Each structure stands twice: as C-alpha cells, then as structure tokens.
XYZ file of C-alpha atoms in Angstrom:
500
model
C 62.255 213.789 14.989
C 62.330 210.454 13.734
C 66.114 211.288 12.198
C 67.250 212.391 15.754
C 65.802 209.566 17.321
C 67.986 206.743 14.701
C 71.092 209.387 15.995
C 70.998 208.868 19.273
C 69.781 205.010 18.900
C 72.825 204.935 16.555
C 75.403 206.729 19.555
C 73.984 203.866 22.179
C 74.679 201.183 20.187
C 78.135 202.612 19.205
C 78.810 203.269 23.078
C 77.332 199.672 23.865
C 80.014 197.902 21.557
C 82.740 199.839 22.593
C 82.129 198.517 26.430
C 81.170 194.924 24.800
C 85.321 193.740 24.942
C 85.205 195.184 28.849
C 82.030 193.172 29.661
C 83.822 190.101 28.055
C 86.951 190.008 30.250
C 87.559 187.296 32.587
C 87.135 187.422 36.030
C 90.321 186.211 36.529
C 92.300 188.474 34.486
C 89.964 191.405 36.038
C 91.300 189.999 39.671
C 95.080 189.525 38.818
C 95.170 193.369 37.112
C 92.974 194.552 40.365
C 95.703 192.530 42.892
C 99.022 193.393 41.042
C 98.080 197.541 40.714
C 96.688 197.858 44.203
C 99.934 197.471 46.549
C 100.397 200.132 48.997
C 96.567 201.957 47.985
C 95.155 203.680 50.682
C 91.834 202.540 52.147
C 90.812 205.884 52.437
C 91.327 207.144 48.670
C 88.017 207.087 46.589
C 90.131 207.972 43.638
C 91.591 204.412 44.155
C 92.126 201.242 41.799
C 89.741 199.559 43.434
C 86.454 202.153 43.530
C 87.992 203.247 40.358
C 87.735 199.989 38.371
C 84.396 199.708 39.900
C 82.521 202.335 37.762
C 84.265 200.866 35.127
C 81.135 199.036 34.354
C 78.023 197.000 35.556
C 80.305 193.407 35.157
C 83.275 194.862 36.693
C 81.767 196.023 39.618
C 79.870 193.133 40.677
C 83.402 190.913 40.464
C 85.193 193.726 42.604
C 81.919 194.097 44.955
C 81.948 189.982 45.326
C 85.788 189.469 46.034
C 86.002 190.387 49.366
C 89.459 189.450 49.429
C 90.461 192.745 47.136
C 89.646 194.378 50.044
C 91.170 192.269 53.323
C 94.710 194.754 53.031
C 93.771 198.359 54.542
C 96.604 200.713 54.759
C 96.215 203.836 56.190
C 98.510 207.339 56.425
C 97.068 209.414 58.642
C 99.720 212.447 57.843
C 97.813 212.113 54.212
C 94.616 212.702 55.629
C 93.390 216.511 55.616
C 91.513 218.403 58.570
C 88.288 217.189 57.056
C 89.374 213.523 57.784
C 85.497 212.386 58.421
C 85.206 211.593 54.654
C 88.012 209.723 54.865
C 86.765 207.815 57.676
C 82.959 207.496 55.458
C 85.176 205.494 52.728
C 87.254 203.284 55.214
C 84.117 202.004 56.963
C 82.500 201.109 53.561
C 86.149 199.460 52.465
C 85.961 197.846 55.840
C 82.520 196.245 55.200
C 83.087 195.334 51.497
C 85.966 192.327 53.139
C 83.253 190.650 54.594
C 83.819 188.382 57.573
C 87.671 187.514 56.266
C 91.073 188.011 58.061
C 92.557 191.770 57.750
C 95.804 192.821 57.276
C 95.970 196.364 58.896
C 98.444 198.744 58.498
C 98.251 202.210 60.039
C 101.444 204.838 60.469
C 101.937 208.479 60.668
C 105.019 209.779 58.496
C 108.132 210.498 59.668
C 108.608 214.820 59.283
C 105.568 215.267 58.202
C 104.170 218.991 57.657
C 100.433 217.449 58.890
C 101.188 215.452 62.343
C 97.856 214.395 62.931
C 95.852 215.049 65.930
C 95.347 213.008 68.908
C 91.508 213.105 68.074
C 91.864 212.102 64.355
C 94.114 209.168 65.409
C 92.370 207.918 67.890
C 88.803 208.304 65.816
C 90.494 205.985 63.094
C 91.864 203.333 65.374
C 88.583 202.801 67.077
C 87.089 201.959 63.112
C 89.906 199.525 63.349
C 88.831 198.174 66.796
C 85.414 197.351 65.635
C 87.673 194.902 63.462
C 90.245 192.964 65.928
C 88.878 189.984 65.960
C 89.358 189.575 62.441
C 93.066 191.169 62.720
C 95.548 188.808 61.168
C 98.263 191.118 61.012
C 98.937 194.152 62.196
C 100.984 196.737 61.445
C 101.216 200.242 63.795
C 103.573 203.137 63.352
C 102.212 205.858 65.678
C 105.491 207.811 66.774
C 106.244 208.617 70.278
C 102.630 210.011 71.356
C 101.576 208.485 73.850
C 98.084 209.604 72.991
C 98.206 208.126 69.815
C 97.735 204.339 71.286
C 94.937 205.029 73.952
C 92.457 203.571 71.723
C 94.488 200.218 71.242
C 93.642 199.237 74.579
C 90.275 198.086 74.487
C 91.239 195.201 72.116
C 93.346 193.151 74.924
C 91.664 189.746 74.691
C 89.952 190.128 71.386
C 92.548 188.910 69.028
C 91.966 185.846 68.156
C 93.408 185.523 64.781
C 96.502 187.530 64.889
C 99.517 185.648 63.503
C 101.868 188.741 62.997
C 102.641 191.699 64.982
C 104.823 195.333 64.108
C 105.036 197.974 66.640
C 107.061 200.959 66.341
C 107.190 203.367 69.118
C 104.389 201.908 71.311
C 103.575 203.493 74.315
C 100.123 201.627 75.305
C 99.654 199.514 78.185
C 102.173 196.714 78.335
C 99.438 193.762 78.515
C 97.287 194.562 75.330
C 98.762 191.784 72.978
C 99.641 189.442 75.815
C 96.558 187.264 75.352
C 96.590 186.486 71.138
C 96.435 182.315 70.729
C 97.525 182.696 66.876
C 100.193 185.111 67.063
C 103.481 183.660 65.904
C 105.675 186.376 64.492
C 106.291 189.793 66.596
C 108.583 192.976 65.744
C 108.999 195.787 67.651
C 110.968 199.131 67.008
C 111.844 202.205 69.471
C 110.525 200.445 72.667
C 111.593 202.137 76.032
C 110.551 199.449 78.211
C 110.585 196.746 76.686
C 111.181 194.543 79.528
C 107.500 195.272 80.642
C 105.954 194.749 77.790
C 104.310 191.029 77.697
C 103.459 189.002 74.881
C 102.438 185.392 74.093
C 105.225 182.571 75.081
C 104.330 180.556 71.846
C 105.935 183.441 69.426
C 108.170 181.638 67.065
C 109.570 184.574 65.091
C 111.141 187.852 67.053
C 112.762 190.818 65.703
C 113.423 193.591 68.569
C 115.709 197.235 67.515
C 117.199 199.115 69.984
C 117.625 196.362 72.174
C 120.380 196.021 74.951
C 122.000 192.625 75.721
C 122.513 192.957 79.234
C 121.673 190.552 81.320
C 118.210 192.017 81.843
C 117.468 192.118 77.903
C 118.784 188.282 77.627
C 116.725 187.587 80.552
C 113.482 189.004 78.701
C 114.437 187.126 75.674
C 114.466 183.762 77.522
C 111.028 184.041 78.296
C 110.553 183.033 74.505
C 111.997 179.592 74.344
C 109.927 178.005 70.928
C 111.957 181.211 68.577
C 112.834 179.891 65.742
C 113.997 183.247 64.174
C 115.750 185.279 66.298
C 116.810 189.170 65.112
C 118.532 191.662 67.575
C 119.453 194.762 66.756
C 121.384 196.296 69.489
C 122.338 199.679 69.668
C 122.273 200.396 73.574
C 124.848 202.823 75.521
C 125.496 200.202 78.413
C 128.739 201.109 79.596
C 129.386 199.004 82.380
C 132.962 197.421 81.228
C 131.822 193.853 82.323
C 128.602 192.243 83.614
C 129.349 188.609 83.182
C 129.961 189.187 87.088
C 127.317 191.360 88.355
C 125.987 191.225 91.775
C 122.160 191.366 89.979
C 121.852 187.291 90.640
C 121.650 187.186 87.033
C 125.946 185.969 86.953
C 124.887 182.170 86.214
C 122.166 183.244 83.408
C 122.244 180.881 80.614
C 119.959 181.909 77.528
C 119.286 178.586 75.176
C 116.738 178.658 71.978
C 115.935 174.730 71.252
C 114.501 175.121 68.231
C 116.520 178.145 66.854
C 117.311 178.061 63.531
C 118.362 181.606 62.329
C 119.799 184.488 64.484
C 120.674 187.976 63.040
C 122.292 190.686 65.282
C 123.258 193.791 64.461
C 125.293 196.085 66.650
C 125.986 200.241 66.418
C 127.972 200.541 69.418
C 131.534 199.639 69.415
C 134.516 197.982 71.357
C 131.994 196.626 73.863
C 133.796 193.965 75.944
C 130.006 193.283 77.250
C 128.522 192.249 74.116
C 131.166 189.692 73.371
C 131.130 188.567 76.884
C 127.175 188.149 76.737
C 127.247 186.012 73.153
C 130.054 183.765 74.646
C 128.947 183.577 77.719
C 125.198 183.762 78.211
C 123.942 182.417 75.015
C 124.076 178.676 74.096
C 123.275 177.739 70.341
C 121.301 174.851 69.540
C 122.665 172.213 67.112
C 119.173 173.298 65.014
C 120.745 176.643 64.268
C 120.911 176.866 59.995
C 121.711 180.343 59.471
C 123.567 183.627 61.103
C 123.880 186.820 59.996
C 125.789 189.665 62.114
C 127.360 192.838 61.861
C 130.228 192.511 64.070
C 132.742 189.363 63.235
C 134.815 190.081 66.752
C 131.565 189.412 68.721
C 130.632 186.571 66.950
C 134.457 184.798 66.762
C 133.575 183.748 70.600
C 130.280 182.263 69.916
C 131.692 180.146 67.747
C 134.757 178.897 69.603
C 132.643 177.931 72.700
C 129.902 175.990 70.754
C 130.126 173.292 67.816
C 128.225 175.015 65.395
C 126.821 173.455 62.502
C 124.523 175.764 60.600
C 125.265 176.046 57.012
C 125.281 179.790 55.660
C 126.799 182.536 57.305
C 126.133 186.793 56.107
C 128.679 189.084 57.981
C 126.923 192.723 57.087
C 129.779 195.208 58.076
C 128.680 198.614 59.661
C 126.971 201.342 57.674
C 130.034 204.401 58.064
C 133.918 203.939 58.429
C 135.640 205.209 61.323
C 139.248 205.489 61.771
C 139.049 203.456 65.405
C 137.211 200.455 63.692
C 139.779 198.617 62.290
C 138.563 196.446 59.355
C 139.208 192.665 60.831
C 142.197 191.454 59.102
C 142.553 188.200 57.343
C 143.836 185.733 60.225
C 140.690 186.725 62.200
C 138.107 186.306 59.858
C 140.160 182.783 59.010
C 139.733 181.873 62.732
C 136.196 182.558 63.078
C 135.380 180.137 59.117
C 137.746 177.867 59.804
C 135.675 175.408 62.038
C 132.479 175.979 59.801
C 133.586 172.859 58.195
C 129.506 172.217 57.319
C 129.152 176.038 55.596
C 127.568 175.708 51.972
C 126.985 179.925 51.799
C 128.790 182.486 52.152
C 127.905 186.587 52.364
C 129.901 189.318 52.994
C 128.072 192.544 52.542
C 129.261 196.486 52.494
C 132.723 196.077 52.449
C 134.084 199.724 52.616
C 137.563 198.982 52.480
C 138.433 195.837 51.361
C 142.695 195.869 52.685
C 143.468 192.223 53.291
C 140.217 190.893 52.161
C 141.516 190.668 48.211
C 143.627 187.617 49.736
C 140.181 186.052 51.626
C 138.868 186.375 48.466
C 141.302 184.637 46.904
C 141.707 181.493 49.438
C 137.942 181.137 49.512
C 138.254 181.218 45.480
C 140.870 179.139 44.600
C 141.713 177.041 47.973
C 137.894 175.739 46.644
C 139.648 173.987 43.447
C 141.718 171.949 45.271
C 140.791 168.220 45.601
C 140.033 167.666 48.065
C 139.506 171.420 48.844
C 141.683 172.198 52.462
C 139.126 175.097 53.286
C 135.397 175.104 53.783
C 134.951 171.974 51.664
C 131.553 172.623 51.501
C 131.212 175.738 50.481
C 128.659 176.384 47.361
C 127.663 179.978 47.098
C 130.054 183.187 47.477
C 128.340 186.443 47.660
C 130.026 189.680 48.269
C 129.549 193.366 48.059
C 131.509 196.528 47.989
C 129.666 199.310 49.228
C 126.393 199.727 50.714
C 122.802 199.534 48.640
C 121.035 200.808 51.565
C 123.306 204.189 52.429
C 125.965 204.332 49.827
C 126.238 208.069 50.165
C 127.942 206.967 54.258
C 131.414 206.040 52.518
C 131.046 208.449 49.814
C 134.331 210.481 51.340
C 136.248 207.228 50.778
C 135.028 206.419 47.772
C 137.957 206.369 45.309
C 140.243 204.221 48.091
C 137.235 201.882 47.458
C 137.009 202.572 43.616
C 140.653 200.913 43.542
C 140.214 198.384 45.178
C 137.318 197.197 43.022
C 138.969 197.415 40.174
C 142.211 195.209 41.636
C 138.913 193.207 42.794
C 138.145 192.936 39.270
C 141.997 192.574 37.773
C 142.771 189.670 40.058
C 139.581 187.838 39.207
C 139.899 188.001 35.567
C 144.117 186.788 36.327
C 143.286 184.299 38.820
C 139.966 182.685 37.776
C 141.363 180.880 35.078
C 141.790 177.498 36.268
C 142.484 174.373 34.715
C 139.234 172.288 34.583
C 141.224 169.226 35.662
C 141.954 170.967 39.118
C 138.385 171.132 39.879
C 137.316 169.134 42.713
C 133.684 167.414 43.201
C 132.989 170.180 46.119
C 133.211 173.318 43.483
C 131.420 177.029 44.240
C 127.925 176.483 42.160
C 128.051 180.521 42.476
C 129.267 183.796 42.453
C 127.734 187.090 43.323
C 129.566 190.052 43.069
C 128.171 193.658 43.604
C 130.065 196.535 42.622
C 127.879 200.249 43.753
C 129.669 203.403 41.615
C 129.752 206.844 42.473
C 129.533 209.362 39.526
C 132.214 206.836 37.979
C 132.042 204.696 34.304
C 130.300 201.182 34.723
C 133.002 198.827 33.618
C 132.480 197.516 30.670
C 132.762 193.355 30.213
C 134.369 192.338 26.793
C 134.535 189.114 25.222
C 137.890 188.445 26.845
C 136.897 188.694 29.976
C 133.834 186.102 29.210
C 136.450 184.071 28.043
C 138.001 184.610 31.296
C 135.112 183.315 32.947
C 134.351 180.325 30.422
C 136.135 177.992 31.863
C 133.829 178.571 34.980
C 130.401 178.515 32.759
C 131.603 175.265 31.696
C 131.654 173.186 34.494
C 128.248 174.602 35.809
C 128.921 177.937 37.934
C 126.465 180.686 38.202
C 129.041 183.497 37.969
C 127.031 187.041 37.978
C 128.546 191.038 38.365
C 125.992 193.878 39.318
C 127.299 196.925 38.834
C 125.151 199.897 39.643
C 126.282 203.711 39.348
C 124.884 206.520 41.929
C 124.672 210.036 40.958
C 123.608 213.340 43.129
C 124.152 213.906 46.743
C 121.866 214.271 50.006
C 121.578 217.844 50.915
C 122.467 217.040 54.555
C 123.712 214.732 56.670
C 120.309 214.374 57.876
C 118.860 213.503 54.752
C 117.535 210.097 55.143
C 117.830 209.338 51.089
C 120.085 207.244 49.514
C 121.294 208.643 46.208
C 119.501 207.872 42.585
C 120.444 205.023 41.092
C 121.316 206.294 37.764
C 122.432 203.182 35.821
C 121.987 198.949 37.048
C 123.338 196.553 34.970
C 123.781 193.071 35.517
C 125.693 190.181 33.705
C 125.414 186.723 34.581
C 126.955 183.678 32.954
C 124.965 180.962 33.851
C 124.296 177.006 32.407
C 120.929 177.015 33.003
C-alpha cells in the first residue's frame, strides 16, 4: 500500500513539473501567441484556439478568461453551422459575454455555393444574439446573399448604434433607414445593392466604397449627398445605355458633383466604349486641389478628367481590365503620354495587369531613361515605377494569350538589362528611388538572374535605387470557366537590389 501510494505521489509530482514551464510563461507572450493564431476563428467553434488554450491550465485560463479583448472579433459562417445550430448558438453567447462591455467587431456571412444554405430561422436566431450587442458594434461586417429574409432581424437596431465606425454590406435587402442614424460611423462599403439610391446613411461618412454602381446622373446625384469623402471607390459595372445624358431632360443637365476634402478616388469600370461615363467624369465631377491619389481601370475615361481640371495629386495606379477582348484596343503610347504629361507633380507611378504590352515597351522606356536626363523633360518628379504583366488576382483570364505575353516579358527583360546601363554622370538630382517589376508565369521556367545581369543593374544599386523583380510561376487550370479560383502558385521568387 504504502509502495503504491510513493507511485502515484511520484506520477503527480512528475506531471506537476512537466506543467511548471507552462505556468511560468508570460502573460504577454501567452497574449501575442493567443492574438497571432486566432485570425479568422469562428466564435462558434469550441474546438477553437481560444477555449482550447484555456484548458491548457489553471494560469492560462485565468489570462484568456481576463482579456476580454481576445474575444471583441466574432466571426461567424452560418453555411458551417449544422442543423443542430443551438449549440453553436450556447458557445457564441458565452464568447459574447467573455468581451465584456468593449467594442465588437462582427462579422457574419453565408458562403457563396454552399451545399448547407442556411435557413431563414437559423439566420435570423443568430442575428438577434448579435442585436443584443449593437450598441457595442464597432464594425460590422454582413454577407447574407440575396434573401430578403435573411436581414429581417437587422431592423430592430436602427438608432442603437452608437459606436459604429465601419460598415460592409453585401446584398442587403433590409429597410433602407436602419444605419441612417450611427454618430461614429465613418467608413461604409456596400456590394450588390439594387436600390441603392434609397438606401440612407449618415452625411458625416468620410470613406465610401460602392460595386455595381451606375454613374448616371442619378448615382452622382446620390453620391453628392456625401460631401466630407475623403476616399472615394466606385466600381461601376452598370448596363446604362442611353448614348448621352450630359443633356437629359431629368433637371439633373447642370449637376455638378464636387468632394472638398477628397483625397483618393478609385473607379473601376466593366462596361465598355461608354461615351456616358467619360461624359459624366468630365463633365459632372469637379476634383478638389486636395486630391493625392487615383487609381482607375479605364485610362480613356480618365484622359478628360484630367484635361478639364489642374490636377495635382501625386501617384497615379492605372489597373487595366481583368480579360482581353479583340474590340478593346490596348491605349497606345501617344494617349497614355497625353493623359501623364500634365502630372508634372506625380512622384508614383503603377501600371498593373498589362496583358499585352504592344507600344508600352517604348513608355517604359521614356519613363526609364527620359528620368536620367538633367533636368529630366518628363515627369520630373517621378520616384517610384511599378508595373505588372499579368494579373495576380485572375491570371488564368489571359491564359489563351499567354505566350504573346511570355515574349513580350522577356523583350521586357532584354531591353532592361541593354538599356539600364547608364552612365552615373547622366543622373539627374530627380532620379526613380524604385523599381517594381512583376512578372506572373504560366507552366513556364522562372528566369534565372546571373551575376551579369546584377552587374547590369549595379550601376543603379549604386546611386541608391530600390530595383526589385517578382517572378511567380502558375501551374494547373480551373475546371470551368465558372471556377472562381485562381491557379496555384507553384513557385515565388523575388530579387531585390537594394542600399538599404
């Protein structure tokens, strides 16, 4: 007896030092591990990091249990939760009640093509848990789909956000006032809205980001009712096909959309050889002299907006479209000349997804060498040249075209090794700082960068550029055209020269 009671005496104490390091962990480094492994953890998984590390031990759970800001981001899937969703709903209340009195950041969505849609009772028996919580709502996230259903219970919180800062609606069909009274709320973005010009929200936003937006009159109209934006992001991919409305009998012909304190606009267009749209930007909208960056998809629509106003803003990202079509002529050099040439202030310059590239080698070129001159005769100011051939987003859209664009990367390639290779002496005070340049392969060899290229490129290292090449290499195919997957990135590899 006596034996067996030293054994077991002996496997306690054993057990008790092995837990002794776990015990003697700081809090801090306990937090930082808890905060870095817990992104995108459902609030309704009890086989989570956070209930996990919990039962860890005694020490461990009483710093997770007293941090209530562990617990402040609840994300929720409801296509993840099974037909027996009331546990699920047990553990989100008690995660709910462990973040105390502080700010939430809620995120609920249902998946896209999901096997499990969820029902209009289990969605609206979740949002109403969340409900019980608006007033501590700091941001909010909601991805419902097009149910109505889905967003009845959203519409007992109108008035009851009072410390919402940041907004994301996709596909809401609730009432059009819920969010319209929200003191805090400074940042809104909505997604798939069909009446958008209904929907009310507070006049103090600063930062807007609408998608499937039109810019008619009536969608310019709705815009001015938000006059403090200081970010402004349109994506516009309506089917308006009235040829004009610059002179529509609609009393809207003298409407005149201004943004005081505007300092960067995105838009992003789908539809094509729309007369309207360029008519609209030239026309209807006035940019302020605050306006520091723009970033569009179209160069044609935006080569009018610059001609009528004296802009001054300082970096400039043309993103071209996603697919190539044989009636979308790529803009040729003289017209992307015309639209940089009075950006005499522009320090940064992007140009993104460049399927086929044509004239652009010689843009490349002036921007690159025209620089060295002293003083330099084109965008003196210029600092930083990024651009990219091929898409990182939907590389698998130009995939057809692919070894038109292979060539042309490598004479991207030949005539910056050739040309590069300038005399220090030649370079001027106002010289590029850096260059980005992205190069995305399809089932093709990732050039390889030998020591005379670097000595190429010394030259460049020496007086203080940033010169960097990304070259990443794809591999598979989508089974369909619907398949909304870009391919694998097999292989990334960067190399950067760089002074510092």
């Amino acid at each position: 007896m006596l034996q067996r009671r030293e054994e077991a005496i002996h496997v306690r104490d054993r057990a008790k030092r092995a837990l002794f390091p776990l015990r003697r962990v700081p809090a801090e480094i306990i937090l930082e591990v808890t905060e870095y492994a817990r992104d995108d953890e459902q609030a309704t998984d009890a086989n989570g990091i956070l209930w996990v590390m919990g039962k860890v031990c005694g020490s461990w759970r009483e710093i997770i249990l007293g941090t209530p800001s562990l617990w402040t981001n609840v994300f929720v899937d409801l296509s993840s939760s099974a037909s027996d969703y009331k546990k699920d709903l047990v553990v989100l209340r008690a995660w709910l009640d462990r973040s105390k009195d502080l700010p939430l950041n809620v995120r609920v969505r249902t998946t896209k093509r999901s096997p499990r849609a969820p029902s209009n009772q289990m969605v609206n028996e979740f949002l109403r848990v969340f409900v019980e919580h608006c007033k501590r709502w700091q941001s909010a996230h909601f991805n419902l789909g097009l149910v109505p259903e889905h967003w009845l219970a959203l519409s007992q919180i109108k008035g009851q956000l009072p410390m919402l800062q940041r907004l994301h609606l996709d596909g809401y069909l609730g009432p059009h006032d819920t969010f319209q009274i929200a003191p805090m709320l400074q940042s809104v973005s909505l997604g798939h809205f069909q009446h958008l010009s209904s929907f009310d929200l507070p006049s103090e936003i600063t930062h807007f980001t609408v998608d499937s937006f039109s810019l008619q009159c009536a969608g310019l109209q709705y815009l001015s009712r938000y006059s403090r934006l200081i970010e402004l992001a349109v994506n516009d991919s309506s089917s308006f096909k009235t040829p004009s409305i610059v002179a529509r009998p609609d009393g809207n012909d003298q409407l005149l959309v201004t943004f005081p304190q505007l300092q960067k606009l995105h838009f992003t267009f789908k539809e094509w050889g729309r007369r309207d749209i360029k008519e609209v930007l030239a026309t209807k909208l006035v940019l302020p002299t605050s306006l520091e960056h723009v970033e569009v998809s179209k160069l044609s629509y935006f080569g009018d907006l610059v001609a009528r106003h004296q802009c001054s803003f300082s970096s400039l990202t043309i993103n071209h479209p996603y697919y190539i079509s044989p009636n979308i002529p790529v803009p040729s050099v003289k017209e992307v000349l015309t639209v940089l040439r009075p950006l005499s202030l522009l320090t940064t310059l992007s140009l993104h997804r460049l399927h086929d590239l044509g004239d652009y080698l010689v843009l490349i070129e002036e921007l690159i060498i025209r620089n060295y001159e002293s003083p330099p005769s084109f965008l003196p100011h210029l600092k930083h040249l990024t651009f990219s051939i091929g898409d990182d987003e939907d590389s698998w859209h130009f995939s057809t075209n692919f070894h038109d664009l292979e060539f042309h990367s490598s004479e991207v390639f030949d005539m910056l090794r050739s040309r590069w290779n300038v005399p220090a002496e030649l370079i001027g005070p106002h010289r590029l700082e850096s260059f980005v340049y992205t190069m995305n392969l399809h089932e093709e060899k990732v050039p390889a960068l030998g020591s005379a290229e670097m000595t190429q490129f010394d030259v460049l290292r020496r007086q203080g550029m940033r010169v960097e090449f990304n070259f990443v290499e794809f591999e598979g195919k989508p089974t369909s055209e619907d398949d909304d997957g870009s391919y694998e990135i097999k292989r990334w590899r960067s190399d950067v020269w760089s002074p510092f």
